[in-house]
Amino acid sequence: MSCCGASPDLDDINEVSRLVSRKLAAFLRTLRDSGFAVGLAEGQDAATLMAAGYAARPGLLRSALKHLLSTRKADWDRFDGIFDAFWLGKRVRSRSIATGAAKPANNPSLKSLPNQSAEPRAGAETAIDQIPSVDGVENERSGDGRMEGASRADNLAEVDFRNLADPQQVELAHLAAAQLARVMRTRLTRRDLARRRGYRLDLRRTIHGNISHGGVPLSLVRRQRKPKPLRLVVLLDASGSMSMYTGVFLRFIHGVLDEFREAEAFLFHTRLAHVSDAMKERDAGRALDRLSIMAQGAGGGTRIGECLQTFNRWHAARVVHSRTCVMIVSDGYETGDAALLGREMAALGRRCRRIAWLNPMMGWRGYAPEARGIKAALPHVDLYAPANTLASLRALEPYLARL
Amino acid sequence: MKTRDEIARALGDAGYIADGELAIAIALMQQLRRPLLLEGEAGVGKTEVAKALAAVHATELIRLQCYEGLDQSAALYEWNYQRQLLSIQAHRGADADAVEDQIFSEKYLLERPLLAAIRRERSPVLLIDEIDRADDEFEAFLLELLSDFQVTIPELGTIRATAIPHVVLTSNGTRELSDALRRRCLYHYVDYPDIDREARIITTRVEGTSASLALQIARMVECIRKEELRKVPGVAETLDWAAALVGLEVKDLHDAPETVHETLMCLLKTQEDKARVSREVTQRLLGRVA
């Protein structure tokens, strides 16, 4: 394939190639601005292709550059539109609302999200320090500092859930939470298996089995560790003060629990409800529907202490054992007896491996755990972390992995 | 270098009906010496691409099936410990250094797929299947191999590829792959084939299927894929179903609605899906297949 017919003046050729390379560089920049991961090597290969004659045939060039410069399905779907807009001056087709979880970052409508991240972010950063390690967040940055995966939804990741007023944005946050949970679940399951995989040599059987070889250990017998399933018990506050967060949490927890490990889920407000069965619903939408009916509080405040008492009395013996992490998601506004809450937390703490308390309020600037409930509970909590944005949910992963 | 049309024709001869874009991707693989990452739903024929590519190049296909916990010893190389131990016994009393040199030589090296792929005289097709099932660590290890086509074995030194293999990676998207890996590869998203292409796939792969029956089957499968199913049937399932229908001597789907419904088990793989596609639903879908 050759792009040139007659042989024009050398200066002209240089001028043309200069123009083409400048245009190509501008195109690569456009792609980078649109979130494509285009590095130097890709740029060089693109230039090689242009020089090899692809430049003369737009259809062929588009397809070749699409393979070279796209790195994921979302890129693949958008590439043709961007190419046509840039090289052929066509209008980019407006895309309808994202349906996949990975798409929110790429949805142009997200760019209009109000920049309300400053306030929660300031609080979140200081608060995340209380999580033992946040290297999971760091790990998601690749060498060149480009974010990848779910973290591409940066603008959404830092927005406090309560600031998502538009139903469309709420839906996007739900999708992103479900996607985050899915990614996390895969990694956690894998770590679980890897942890179990530590083979040890069974010396007695090895020697016994190699007597016929004169005692030379030709075939080694290894002992496999017995799997010890870890259990997660989630207690979710579904009271009025938490209403802005309940939806996203339900989606997140549904994602984490689904097919994951031994897990139980409870909702509480003035009463405690066992919702594991509803959580087992495969379809996230149906699960949410079932749960939101159960989650409708009586509006009489939150009786965390009494609910915990019920939990300890009726459920704990069955669902909590020494390898259980209890995760309480609540803002800690106790309208009942705070002393009772402290006592029940202590009782629960004796039963389980760890108690993690996730508090959406913690991400707010100037928040201090002054409420009676949370003050009484805190001495018995192993992890106290914010959970008001997708970023803070993501920061939980290293902790969950160490269960 | 072959042109796009030549590649498409060669793939067709090898039994793979490719769309135009995939042919371009394969042309680029050769031109830019980059691996090809194929992503798409399970059952759309990603693995088949590698097989067809091996047939096109008339070369060996080396397959590495990824799974959780896959490590270097299973993917790259392993020493034959039992033979090494025997050899130590046999050379008892000999110079220790000499014995060591001997037992860490080629003879005691067990080649695994990745090492095999870079030591072949003629470029093989290396299929790294379902890379998303492997761990992050393995993916990172792979980066080095895919960019430099060399590996280092501590006892033997660095082994460089004699001929650079054609590498095809497939992913079902169960895990997000790293940007680093994605950027080293050409990317192609494999979708379910459209009706015409699926009909052509059926006539090519299932002997005795008439063009009209193949078209009906492809249309019916397309309709079934639009139903709310837990497991959407892939191309392999379509081929199974076509083979079943041909075996039962069905010439036209409308003539044998009962057989059509009963053989849907080739497409529907869960009890839930079977229950969802009842006799009435089959009838309704058949009505849409002209």
XYZ file of C-alpha atoms in Angstrom:
693
model
C 0.000 0.000 0.000
C 1.387 3.348 -0.919
C -0.128 6.731 -0.335
C 1.834 8.671 -2.903
C 1.565 8.608 -6.659
C 3.978 11.038 -8.395
C 7.171 12.065 -6.664
C 6.773 15.664 -5.538
C 9.475 17.948 -4.264
C 11.245 16.701 -1.116
C 10.341 19.867 0.774
C 6.684 19.317 -0.057
C 6.870 15.785 1.259
C 8.467 16.984 4.466
C 5.825 19.660 4.779
C 3.038 17.110 4.270
C 4.503 14.664 6.773
C 4.937 17.489 9.262
C 1.281 18.401 8.857
C 0.162 14.789 9.147
C 2.240 14.144 12.244
C 0.944 17.323 13.841
C -2.605 16.271 13.081
C -1.907 12.783 14.438
C -0.446 14.248 17.617
C -3.576 16.378 18.017
C -5.725 13.286 17.521
C -3.793 11.358 20.158
C -4.238 14.272 22.527
C -7.984 14.264 21.847
C -8.075 10.572 22.695
C -6.122 11.113 25.903
C -8.530 13.876 26.870
C -11.347 11.396 26.317
C -9.779 8.954 28.754
C -7.912 6.663 26.355
C -4.660 5.228 27.689
C -2.407 6.216 24.811
C 1.319 6.096 25.483
C 4.384 6.996 23.467
C 4.771 3.515 22.000
C 1.214 3.605 20.684
C 1.888 7.034 19.180
C 4.931 5.703 17.370
C 3.049 2.690 16.070
C 0.235 4.956 14.888
C 2.776 7.071 13.010
C 4.261 3.886 11.495
C 0.839 2.887 10.244
C 0.197 6.342 8.775
C 3.522 6.185 6.982
C 2.789 2.652 5.769
C -0.063 3.964 3.661
C -3.036 3.574 5.982
C -3.416 7.379 5.928
C -4.702 7.268 2.370
C -7.660 5.047 3.276
C -9.737 6.518 6.107
C -11.827 3.369 6.654
C -8.772 1.194 7.006
C -6.965 3.771 9.130
C -9.906 4.054 11.482
C -10.074 0.320 12.023
C -6.301 -0.002 12.449
C -6.063 2.846 14.948
C -9.108 1.488 16.752
C -7.318 -1.798 17.412
C -4.128 -0.042 18.371
C -5.455 2.709 20.612
C -8.504 1.186 22.306
C -7.803 -0.764 25.441
C -11.258 -1.691 26.635
C -14.837 -2.146 25.503
C -15.826 1.419 26.395
C -12.999 2.798 24.228
C -13.912 0.379 21.468
C -17.491 1.625 21.403
C -16.577 5.313 21.356
C -13.619 5.237 19.004
C -15.428 5.442 15.672
C -17.382 8.516 16.761
C -14.284 10.340 17.979
C -12.345 9.383 14.843
C -15.089 10.564 12.530
C -15.512 13.804 14.438
C -11.801 14.531 14.340
C -10.772 13.396 10.869
C -13.976 13.599 8.905
C -15.639 16.488 10.701
C -18.745 14.478 11.541
C -20.839 15.189 14.571
C -20.399 12.749 17.415
C -23.518 10.740 18.008
C -24.984 11.639 21.348
C -24.959 8.578 23.545
C -27.874 7.535 25.627
C -27.588 6.965 29.335
C -24.977 4.432 30.323
C -26.333 1.008 31.125
C -23.108 -0.759 32.061
C -21.319 -0.226 35.317
C -18.050 0.634 33.633
C -19.574 3.384 31.611
C -20.279 6.183 34.047
C -16.772 7.575 33.690
C -17.244 7.887 30.007
C -20.655 9.378 30.067
C -20.413 13.005 29.055
C -23.383 13.879 31.232
C -21.251 13.196 34.285
C -19.051 16.132 33.535
C -21.916 18.365 34.581
C -21.899 16.936 38.097
C -21.634 19.798 40.559
C -18.186 19.952 42.039
C -19.187 19.272 45.572
C -16.280 17.053 46.274
C -14.140 19.603 48.072
C -15.910 19.421 51.365
C -16.305 15.673 51.775
C -12.902 15.015 50.270
C -11.123 17.106 52.857
C -12.793 15.144 55.602
C -12.429 11.831 53.832
C -8.709 12.107 53.422
C -8.065 12.731 57.052
C -10.548 10.107 58.039
C -9.186 7.383 55.754
C -5.983 7.670 57.696
C -7.717 5.727 60.354
C -7.872 2.728 58.093
C -4.747 0.676 58.731
C -3.676 0.619 55.102
C -4.979 2.188 51.948
C -2.496 0.633 49.585
C -5.369 -0.810 47.586
C -6.048 2.689 46.380
C -2.441 3.290 45.537
C -2.143 -0.010 43.698
C -4.759 1.023 41.243
C -2.459 3.609 39.803
C -0.331 2.198 37.079
C 3.241 3.231 36.578
C 2.518 6.280 34.501
C 0.090 7.643 37.013
C -2.976 6.851 34.971
C -5.945 5.584 36.905
C -7.563 2.390 35.781
C -10.662 0.298 36.263
C -13.487 1.542 38.404
C -11.304 4.383 39.626
C -11.746 6.025 36.271
C -15.018 7.317 37.594
C -13.024 9.922 39.468
C -15.540 12.687 39.389
C -18.226 10.407 40.800
C -15.897 8.646 43.213
C -15.359 11.707 45.369
C -18.929 12.971 45.499
C -20.776 12.425 48.740
C -23.771 10.171 48.126
C -26.092 12.667 49.817
C -25.213 15.206 47.131
C -26.551 13.004 44.375
C -29.975 14.481 43.923
C -30.635 13.613 40.286
C -32.089 10.077 39.989
C -29.807 9.511 37.005
C -26.742 10.278 39.095
C -28.009 8.079 41.897
C -28.421 5.256 39.402
C -24.875 5.837 38.151
C -23.580 5.743 41.719
C -25.472 2.487 42.264
C -23.955 0.989 39.143
C -20.499 2.147 40.136
C -20.941 0.741 43.655
C -22.037 -2.588 42.201
C -19.080 -2.587 39.826
C -16.707 -1.728 42.658
C -18.174 -4.531 44.731
C -17.777 -6.965 41.853
C -14.117 -6.088 41.345
C -13.497 -6.254 45.078
C -15.270 -9.570 45.447
C -13.165 -11.136 42.702
C -9.956 -9.950 44.331
C -11.006 -10.943 47.820
C -12.075 -14.405 46.707
C -8.756 -14.857 44.982
C -6.829 -13.749 48.051
C -8.872 -16.130 50.135
C -7.860 -19.006 47.884
C -4.237 -17.904 47.726
C -4.098 -17.784 51.509
C -5.393 -21.308 51.657
C -2.912 -22.519 49.113
C 0.106 -22.723 51.445
C 1.194 -26.313 51.031
C 3.285 -27.910 53.706
C 5.315 -31.041 53.439
C 3.852 -34.030 55.221
C 7.123 -35.585 56.381
C 5.643 -38.674 57.969
C 3.756 -39.699 54.863
C 6.640 -38.696 52.576
C 9.075 -40.996 54.388
C 6.521 -43.752 54.699
C 5.641 -43.553 51.029
C 9.267 -43.643 49.915
C 10.410 -46.712 51.821
C 10.430 -48.597 48.531
C 12.964 -46.063 47.192
C 15.301 -46.762 50.086
C 14.062 -43.733 51.962
C 15.026 -41.252 49.279
C 12.130 -38.802 49.110
C 11.334 -39.138 45.402
C 7.692 -38.322 45.658
C 6.751 -35.677 48.129
C 3.467 -35.744 49.970
C 2.071 -32.369 50.814
C -0.531 -31.452 53.299
C -3.184 -29.016 52.264
C -4.624 -26.575 54.700
C -8.242 -27.045 55.444
C -10.316 -24.157 54.233
C -11.626 -22.020 57.053
C -14.318 -19.856 55.583
C -14.400 -16.328 56.857
C -17.738 -14.787 57.556
C -19.016 -11.292 57.103
C -22.056 -10.049 58.988
C -23.405 -6.689 57.910
C -25.728 -4.619 60.071
C -27.091 -1.746 58.059
C -28.787 1.260 59.596
C -31.883 1.999 57.542
C -33.184 4.897 59.586
C -34.306 8.243 58.188
C -30.999 9.985 58.836
C -29.244 7.380 56.695
C -31.767 7.411 53.872
C -29.435 9.159 51.433
C -26.886 6.399 51.839
C -28.971 3.261 52.242
C -29.547 2.726 48.528
C -25.897 2.847 47.579
C -24.898 0.673 50.529
C -27.492 -1.933 49.755
C -26.162 -2.111 46.226
C -22.583 -2.303 47.438
C -23.266 -4.935 50.063
C -25.353 -6.958 47.633
C -22.389 -6.914 45.284
C -19.896 -7.963 47.937
C -22.026 -10.703 49.459
C -23.369 -12.244 46.285
C -21.673 -15.607 45.779
C -18.785 -14.431 47.932
C -18.215 -16.047 51.264
C -20.304 -16.935 54.248
C -22.289 -13.823 54.818
C -25.330 -12.584 56.663
C -27.068 -9.260 56.415
C -29.376 -7.402 58.791
C -31.197 -4.103 58.570
C -32.094 -2.062 61.617
C -33.879 1.138 62.560
C -36.255 0.713 65.453
C -36.346 -3.013 64.856
C -33.901 -5.557 63.514
C -34.662 -7.461 60.314
C -32.768 -10.437 58.947
C -32.404 -9.800 55.225
C -29.915 -12.431 54.046
C -32.514 -14.135 51.901
C -33.364 -10.914 50.118
C -29.658 -10.288 49.611
C -29.313 -13.679 47.969
C -31.587 -12.530 45.175
C -29.385 -12.646 42.079
C -30.957 -9.695 40.398
C -29.707 -6.534 42.113
C -32.808 -4.549 41.198
C -35.193 -7.118 42.664
C -33.035 -7.456 45.774
C -33.182 -3.707 46.266
C -36.935 -3.668 45.826
C -37.381 -6.367 48.441
C -34.955 -4.668 50.786
C -36.332 -1.184 50.412
C -39.697 -2.477 51.591
C -37.993 -3.968 54.646
C -35.886 -0.848 55.091
C -38.802 1.500 55.500
C -38.302 2.592 59.070
C -41.097 3.555 61.390
C -39.612 7.036 61.591
C -39.168 6.769 65.325
C -35.412 7.227 65.370
C -32.729 4.598 65.647
C -32.456 2.213 68.539
C -29.059 0.764 67.823
C -28.579 -0.571 71.345
C -31.892 -2.431 71.394
C -31.344 -3.794 67.907
C -27.902 -5.029 68.895
C -29.400 -6.616 71.983
C -31.875 -8.459 69.775
C -29.058 -9.459 67.487
C -26.873 -10.731 70.320
C -29.723 -12.617 71.895
C -31.379 -14.239 68.903
C -28.938 -14.306 66.047
C -25.351 -13.993 67.259
C -24.950 -17.582 68.424
C -25.913 -18.796 64.976
C -24.273 -16.273 62.675
C -21.198 -15.071 64.591
C -18.151 -17.211 65.209
C -14.471 -16.546 65.838
C -13.743 -15.918 62.170
C -16.470 -13.335 61.710
C -16.139 -9.681 60.940
C -19.192 -7.674 61.900
C -19.636 -4.578 59.814
C -21.988 -1.938 61.176
C -22.997 0.805 58.762
C -24.559 3.641 60.708
C -24.236 7.308 61.551
C -24.429 6.413 65.236
C -27.390 8.605 66.155
C -28.862 6.646 69.019
C -32.286 7.650 70.233
C -32.390 4.884 72.819
C -30.124 4.047 75.733
C -26.470 4.793 74.854
C -25.177 2.775 77.806
C -27.037 -0.266 76.520
C -25.351 0.230 73.138
C -21.936 0.206 74.832
C -22.740 -2.998 76.743
C -24.046 -4.791 73.675
C -21.065 -3.704 71.596
C -18.767 -5.148 74.249
C -20.697 -8.427 74.200
C -20.540 -8.570 70.425
C -16.822 -7.740 70.459
C -16.133 -10.776 72.633
C -17.807 -13.077 70.153
C -16.372 -11.999 66.832
C -12.964 -11.436 65.273
C -13.485 -7.763 64.470
C -16.051 -5.016 64.429
C -15.865 -2.441 61.678
C -18.034 0.639 61.966
C -18.620 2.572 58.765
C -19.971 6.025 59.260
C -21.001 8.171 56.288
C -20.924 11.266 58.503
C -17.233 10.820 59.059
C -16.520 12.040 55.571
C -18.024 15.431 56.371
C -15.781 18.277 57.278
C -15.809 19.187 60.918
C -17.550 15.990 61.985
C -16.590 14.672 65.374
C -18.067 11.590 67.015
C -19.949 13.597 69.645
C -23.257 11.718 69.485
C -23.865 9.658 72.605
C -24.364 6.483 70.637
C -21.175 6.579 68.692
C -19.194 7.674 71.776
C -20.394 4.641 73.648
C -19.704 2.286 70.757
C -16.279 3.487 69.660
C -14.190 1.831 72.405
C -15.317 -1.569 71.099
C -14.720 -0.888 67.427
C -11.630 -2.181 65.616
C -12.043 -0.128 62.477
C -13.829 3.178 62.277
C -13.966 4.423 58.729
C -15.889 6.843 56.544
C -18.163 5.515 53.874
C -19.786 8.401 52.119
C -18.167 8.223 48.700
C -17.168 5.526 46.263
C -13.529 6.336 47.032
C -14.062 5.628 50.716
C -15.807 2.349 49.916
C -12.866 1.394 47.748
C -10.446 2.148 50.577
C -12.104 -0.633 52.587
C -10.720 -3.358 50.381
C -7.339 -3.873 52.095
C -9.170 -4.187 55.395
C -11.645 -6.741 54.081
C -8.762 -8.662 52.551
C -7.120 -9.057 55.931
C -10.198 -10.513 57.587
C 2.418 -9.273 4.666
C -1.001 -10.441 3.637
C -3.763 -7.957 2.976
C -6.988 -7.830 4.901
C -8.929 -9.693 2.226
C -6.321 -12.417 1.958
C -6.371 -12.881 5.718
C -10.173 -13.002 5.800
C -10.118 -15.609 3.030
C -7.431 -17.668 4.749
C -9.383 -17.584 8.020
C -12.475 -18.659 6.108
C -10.555 -21.599 4.643
C -9.557 -22.502 8.181
C -13.216 -22.571 9.157
C -13.429 -19.180 10.841
C -15.752 -16.624 9.322
C -14.194 -13.337 10.416
C -15.545 -9.837 10.130
C -13.440 -7.291 8.269
C -12.122 -5.646 11.405
C -10.691 -8.840 12.830
C -8.768 -9.364 9.603
C -7.264 -5.904 10.014
C -6.341 -6.751 13.611
C -4.490 -9.841 12.454
C -2.709 -7.895 9.732
C -1.631 -5.398 12.418
C -0.392 -8.194 14.684
C 2.120 -9.116 12.042
C 3.034 -5.574 11.158
C 3.485 -4.189 14.654
C 4.520 -7.407 16.412
C 2.020 -6.842 19.158
C -0.124 -9.412 20.973
C -3.861 -9.333 20.270
C -6.247 -9.044 23.198
C -9.686 -10.413 22.400
C -12.433 -9.460 24.780
C -16.062 -10.447 24.672
C -18.812 -12.569 26.167
C -18.203 -16.255 26.743
C -19.045 -18.321 23.690
C -18.515 -15.744 20.959
C -15.568 -17.658 19.513
C -12.489 -15.917 20.914
C -10.494 -19.098 21.355
C -11.439 -20.171 17.854
C -9.620 -17.127 16.479
C -6.326 -18.481 17.810
C -6.996 -21.919 16.398
C -7.823 -20.465 13.000
C -4.744 -18.263 13.153
C -2.574 -21.312 13.750
C -4.180 -22.966 10.742
C -3.611 -19.859 8.609
C 0.078 -19.750 9.490
C 0.296 -23.551 9.329
C 2.004 -23.485 12.683
C 1.657 -25.023 16.102
C -0.894 -23.738 18.607
C 0.426 -23.580 22.152
C -2.272 -22.971 24.709
C -1.946 -21.694 28.233
C -5.219 -21.921 30.111
C -5.201 -19.390 32.952
C -6.734 -19.993 36.356
C -6.542 -18.515 39.824
C -3.218 -19.336 41.352
C -1.462 -20.059 38.047
C 2.221 -19.525 38.713
C 5.476 -19.450 36.796
C 6.251 -23.124 37.382
C 3.018 -24.146 35.675
C 3.292 -21.563 32.914
C 6.999 -21.251 32.182
C 9.229 -24.075 33.379
C 9.813 -26.568 36.151
C 12.767 -28.751 37.078
C 12.255 -32.473 37.005
C 12.993 -32.993 40.683
C 12.613 -36.739 40.699
C 15.145 -37.200 37.913
C 17.455 -34.733 39.607
C 17.298 -36.718 42.843
C 17.982 -39.967 41.013
C 20.911 -38.376 39.265
C 22.366 -37.161 42.561
C 22.090 -40.708 43.898
C 23.742 -42.131 40.789
C 26.650 -39.728 40.994
C 27.265 -40.051 44.686
C 30.918 -39.336 45.399
C 31.434 -37.313 42.226
C 32.452 -33.645 42.249
C 29.560 -31.660 43.673
C 29.893 -28.771 41.196
C 29.854 -31.118 38.234
C 26.735 -32.832 39.541
C 25.067 -29.489 40.066
C 25.911 -28.341 36.569
C 24.487 -31.518 35.219
C 21.227 -31.551 37.089
C 20.479 -27.942 36.189
C 20.836 -28.524 32.471
C 18.397 -28.749 29.580
C 17.912 -32.445 30.160
C 16.202 -31.876 33.476
C 14.135 -28.881 32.390
C 10.421 -29.375 31.965
C 9.114 -26.972 29.371
C 5.757 -25.352 30.060
C 3.690 -23.439 27.446
C 5.364 -20.021 27.681
C 8.901 -21.392 27.458
C 7.840 -23.720 24.682
C 6.386 -20.786 22.753
C 9.609 -18.779 22.707
C 11.889 -21.731 21.931
C 10.220 -22.953 18.771
C 12.143 -22.552 15.534
C 9.025 -21.444 13.726
C 6.727 -18.823 15.286
C 3.876 -20.687 16.950
C 0.542 -19.178 17.939
C 0.554 -18.720 21.707
C -2.968 -18.627 23.121
C -3.160 -17.237 26.638
C -6.733 -18.141 27.358
C -8.908 -16.337 29.910
C -6.137 -14.113 31.212
C -8.690 -12.447 33.482
C -8.765 -15.597 35.593
C -5.068 -15.351 36.447
C -3.812 -13.310 39.393
C -2.428 -9.779 39.172
C 1.068 -11.098 39.893
C 0.953 -13.429 36.932
C -0.292 -10.637 34.702
C 2.677 -8.514 35.791
C 5.072 -11.368 35.067
C 3.541 -11.726 31.643
C 4.229 -8.082 30.810
C 7.948 -8.730 30.713
C 7.587 -11.751 28.501
C 5.177 -10.047 26.098
C 7.257 -6.924 25.595
C 10.760 -8.461 25.370
C 9.982 -12.057 24.450
C 12.637 -13.317 26.798
C 12.695 -15.069 30.164
C 15.358 -15.529 32.768
C 15.890 -18.888 34.412
C 18.295 -18.338 37.322
C 20.269 -21.536 36.732
C 20.438 -21.240 32.947
C 20.444 -17.506 32.236
C 18.304 -15.482 29.868
C 16.504 -17.293 27.096
C 15.511 -15.122 24.126
C 12.818 -16.053 21.676
C 14.159 -17.763 18.581
C 11.076 -16.752 16.665
C 8.569 -14.290 18.091
C 5.271 -16.087 18.599
C 1.893 -14.740 17.492
C 0.251 -14.084 20.836
C -3.506 -14.077 21.344
C -4.938 -13.281 24.769
C -8.588 -13.770 25.576
C -10.630 -12.290 28.384
C -14.240 -12.659 29.471
C -14.083 -9.560 31.604
C -14.453 -11.296 34.986
C -11.680 -9.043 36.255
C -10.415 -5.679 35.137
C -7.064 -6.158 33.412
C -4.296 -3.675 34.086
C -3.770 -0.746 31.755
C -0.162 -1.855 31.364
C -1.194 -5.165 29.840
C -3.899 -3.636 27.710
C -1.516 -1.071 26.304
C 0.901 -3.721 25.116
C -1.812 -5.372 23.087
C -3.952 -4.623 20.114
C -7.545 -4.676 21.254
C -10.455 -6.302 19.532
C -13.930 -6.697 20.951
C -15.574 -9.875 19.754
C -19.334 -9.586 19.647
C -21.954 -12.193 18.831
C -21.963 -12.534 15.052
C -24.787 -10.896 13.128
C -27.399 -13.131 11.518
C -25.709 -13.423 8.131
C -22.309 -14.201 9.568
C -23.728 -16.743 12.001
C -25.597 -18.409 9.121
C -22.327 -18.597 7.200
C -20.589 -20.045 10.241
C -23.293 -22.717 10.471
C -23.064 -23.711 6.801
C -19.272 -23.835 7.018
C -19.056 -25.856 10.207
C -22.117 -28.123 10.137
C -22.229 -30.406 7.169
C -25.557 -30.857 5.462
C -27.117 -27.551 6.556
C -28.925 -25.787 3.761
C -28.501 -22.034 3.459
C -32.165 -21.423 4.282
C -32.093 -23.625 7.389
C -28.864 -21.962 8.555
C -30.503 -18.573 8.191
C -33.544 -19.732 10.148
C -31.353 -21.126 12.898
C -29.320 -17.929 13.073
C -32.493 -15.831 13.291
C -33.979 -18.071 15.968
C -30.768 -17.897 18.039
C -30.724 -14.131 17.637
C -34.285 -13.993 19.018
C -33.390 -16.288 21.918
C -30.399 -14.107 22.793
C -32.771 -11.183 23.205
C -34.809 -13.067 25.807
C -33.891 -12.513 29.427
C -31.633 -15.465 30.005
C -29.046 -16.259 32.637
C -26.724 -17.851 30.133
C -26.949 -16.427 26.637
C -26.128 -19.088 24.027
C -22.830 -18.643 22.213
C -21.723 -19.695 18.763
C -20.649 -23.149 19.953
C -24.181 -23.769 21.248
C -25.642 -22.609 17.932
C -23.436 -25.132 16.133
C -24.530 -27.907 18.513
C -28.152 -27.054 17.880
C -27.667 -26.919 14.121
C -25.967 -30.325 14.232
C -28.831 -31.725 16.295
C -31.448 -30.389 13.868
C -29.576 -31.712 10.850
C -29.179 -35.061 12.603
C -32.929 -35.188 13.168
C -33.428 -34.381 9.484
C -35.208 -31.081 10.057
C -35.313 -29.147 6.809
C -37.403 -26.202 7.948
C -37.940 -25.020 11.516
C -41.635 -24.307 10.900
C -42.271 -27.891 9.867
C -41.060 -29.324 13.154
C -41.945 -26.962 16.034
C -41.987 -29.842 18.506
C -38.465 -30.942 17.594
C -37.289 -27.337 17.705
C -38.556 -26.959 21.260
C -37.177 -30.265 22.422
C -33.733 -29.592 20.985
C -33.489 -26.163 22.588
C -31.584 -27.904 25.364
C -28.557 -27.436 23.100
C -28.901 -23.683 23.585
C -30.328 -23.332 27.080
C -27.978 -24.488 29.778
C -29.788 -23.724 33.013
C -33.054 -25.003 34.430
C -34.225 -21.409 34.856
C -33.648 -20.600 31.193
C -35.377 -23.781 30.097
C -38.384 -22.868 32.186
C -38.388 -19.370 30.741
C -38.442 -20.545 27.139
C -41.679 -22.529 27.314
C -43.458 -24.144 24.393
C -45.489 -20.969 23.917
C -42.362 -18.822 23.878
C -40.772 -21.132 21.311
C -43.895 -20.783 19.182
C -43.776 -17.005 19.469
C -40.102 -16.892 18.547
C -40.661 -19.258 15.626
C -43.293 -16.860 14.388
C -40.634 -14.173 14.132
C -38.342 -16.398 12.086
C -39.508 -15.899 8.519
